[in-house]
Each structure stands twice: as structure tokens, then as C-alpha cells.
């Protein structure tokens, strides 16, 4: 089975040796997104809710570039440097996902790239 690299300028460029997403068959594996502004490459300013919105906006752009949307996402992984932000990130996630929610894990981590407070990755399954 072949894989297809997914890239969009509407999300930040990879800051390491990886792709924004890779499609294999009808499954798309989305790399973790942090709250980087794709236009500037800089971390967005603001509280955890502002950062989480930027993360989900970035993921949404990669989903669209792969031909899908959040309604096609089956799994989300959330990484937080402070689990006290769990409720705030949940509230933001509800703004982006409606109805049937994807499977999810939330993991507390010591730190994230470039000092981010939140990172989210996802798996999306597209209709064939």
C-alpha cells in the first residue's frame, strides 16, 4: 500500500523531520499540532483556550488538505503541560467536534516543543 504526504500552507510547516500528515489507504495520520500561527511561525499569544483554538484550527486545515473534516476524525491525542487546563481544552474541543466525539486520550507531559502548553494529534478515516 502506498502512502501520500499531506501538506498545507494553512497550517504551520513541520519543525522537524516529519510530515503534517500521511495518508495510507483511507486512513490519515495527522502529526501533532502546537499553537503556532502558520502565517508567522510564532506561538500565538493568550491563555490556554486561545492556544487550543489555534491548535484545532491547524488540525482542521490539515484535515481539509487531506480531503476530510473533523467529522472524519476517529481518534485524538491531547498533550498538556498542565493538567489543570483539562477543562478549558475540553470546552474548546466541543467548539470543533459536534455529535459523535472521537476516541481520545489526554496525557500530561513535562514540556512540549517551543514552549507550547498544548499539542494535539489525530487519526482520520475517509470514505473510500
XYZ file of C-alpha atoms in Angstrom, residues 36-128:
93
model
C 1.951 28.053 16.057
C 0.479 30.675 13.762
C 1.007 29.370 10.204
C 1.475 32.904 8.862
C 4.266 33.878 11.255
C 5.620 30.584 12.579
C 5.352 32.068 16.072
C 3.429 30.818 19.094
C 0.048 32.524 19.475
C -0.400 34.768 22.466
C -3.097 34.278 25.021
C -4.431 31.793 27.508
C -4.815 28.036 27.087
C -8.154 28.486 25.278
C -6.556 30.735 22.651
C -3.721 28.247 22.247
C -6.117 25.297 21.954
C -8.185 27.120 19.296
C -5.030 27.690 17.227
C -4.134 24.004 17.575
C -7.588 22.871 16.417
C -7.558 25.438 13.579
C -4.220 23.996 12.446
C -5.536 20.433 12.605
C -8.690 21.457 10.748
C -6.552 22.879 7.924
C -4.580 19.632 7.634
C -7.820 17.610 7.641
C -9.148 19.764 4.783
C -5.903 19.376 2.822
C -6.339 15.606 3.119
C -9.922 15.819 1.851
C -11.695 15.443 5.180
C -13.018 17.284 8.201
C -13.339 16.818 11.936
C -16.418 14.669 11.315
C -13.991 12.082 9.847
C -11.656 12.106 12.869
C -11.824 8.850 14.862
C -9.093 9.444 17.442
C -7.482 12.461 19.094
C -4.456 12.611 21.371
C -4.087 15.678 23.596
C -0.841 16.511 25.377
C -0.902 19.111 28.162
C 1.952 20.545 30.193
C -0.551 21.339 32.961
C -3.496 19.013 33.526
C -5.265 21.874 35.312
C -6.025 23.040 31.737
C -8.039 19.866 31.018
C -11.476 21.505 31.374
C -10.536 24.553 29.279
C -9.219 22.393 26.427
C -12.351 20.196 26.647
C -14.503 23.301 26.233
C -12.561 24.348 23.127
C -12.693 20.834 21.675
C -16.501 20.921 21.971
C -16.490 24.000 19.705
C -14.876 21.945 16.923
C -16.397 18.467 17.368
C -20.164 18.022 17.389
C -22.343 14.978 17.883
C -20.297 11.799 17.942
C -16.957 12.520 19.546
C -13.776 10.696 18.538
C -11.921 8.362 20.866
C -9.376 10.348 22.852
C -6.526 10.256 25.284
C -5.212 13.163 27.327
C -1.674 12.910 28.579
C 0.199 15.174 30.964
C 3.713 15.878 29.758
C 6.596 17.821 31.223
C 7.167 20.022 28.194
C 6.306 20.416 24.511
C 8.222 21.857 21.542
C 8.832 25.609 21.559
C 7.252 26.004 24.985
C 3.719 25.114 23.880
C 1.176 24.355 26.607
C -0.876 22.014 24.393
C -0.347 19.726 21.401
C -2.951 17.602 19.626
C -2.608 14.812 17.067
C -5.352 12.836 15.337
C -6.322 9.933 13.110
C -8.929 10.467 10.393
C -10.706 7.839 8.290
C -12.065 8.955 4.925
C -14.770 7.314 2.854
C -13.220 5.332 0.028
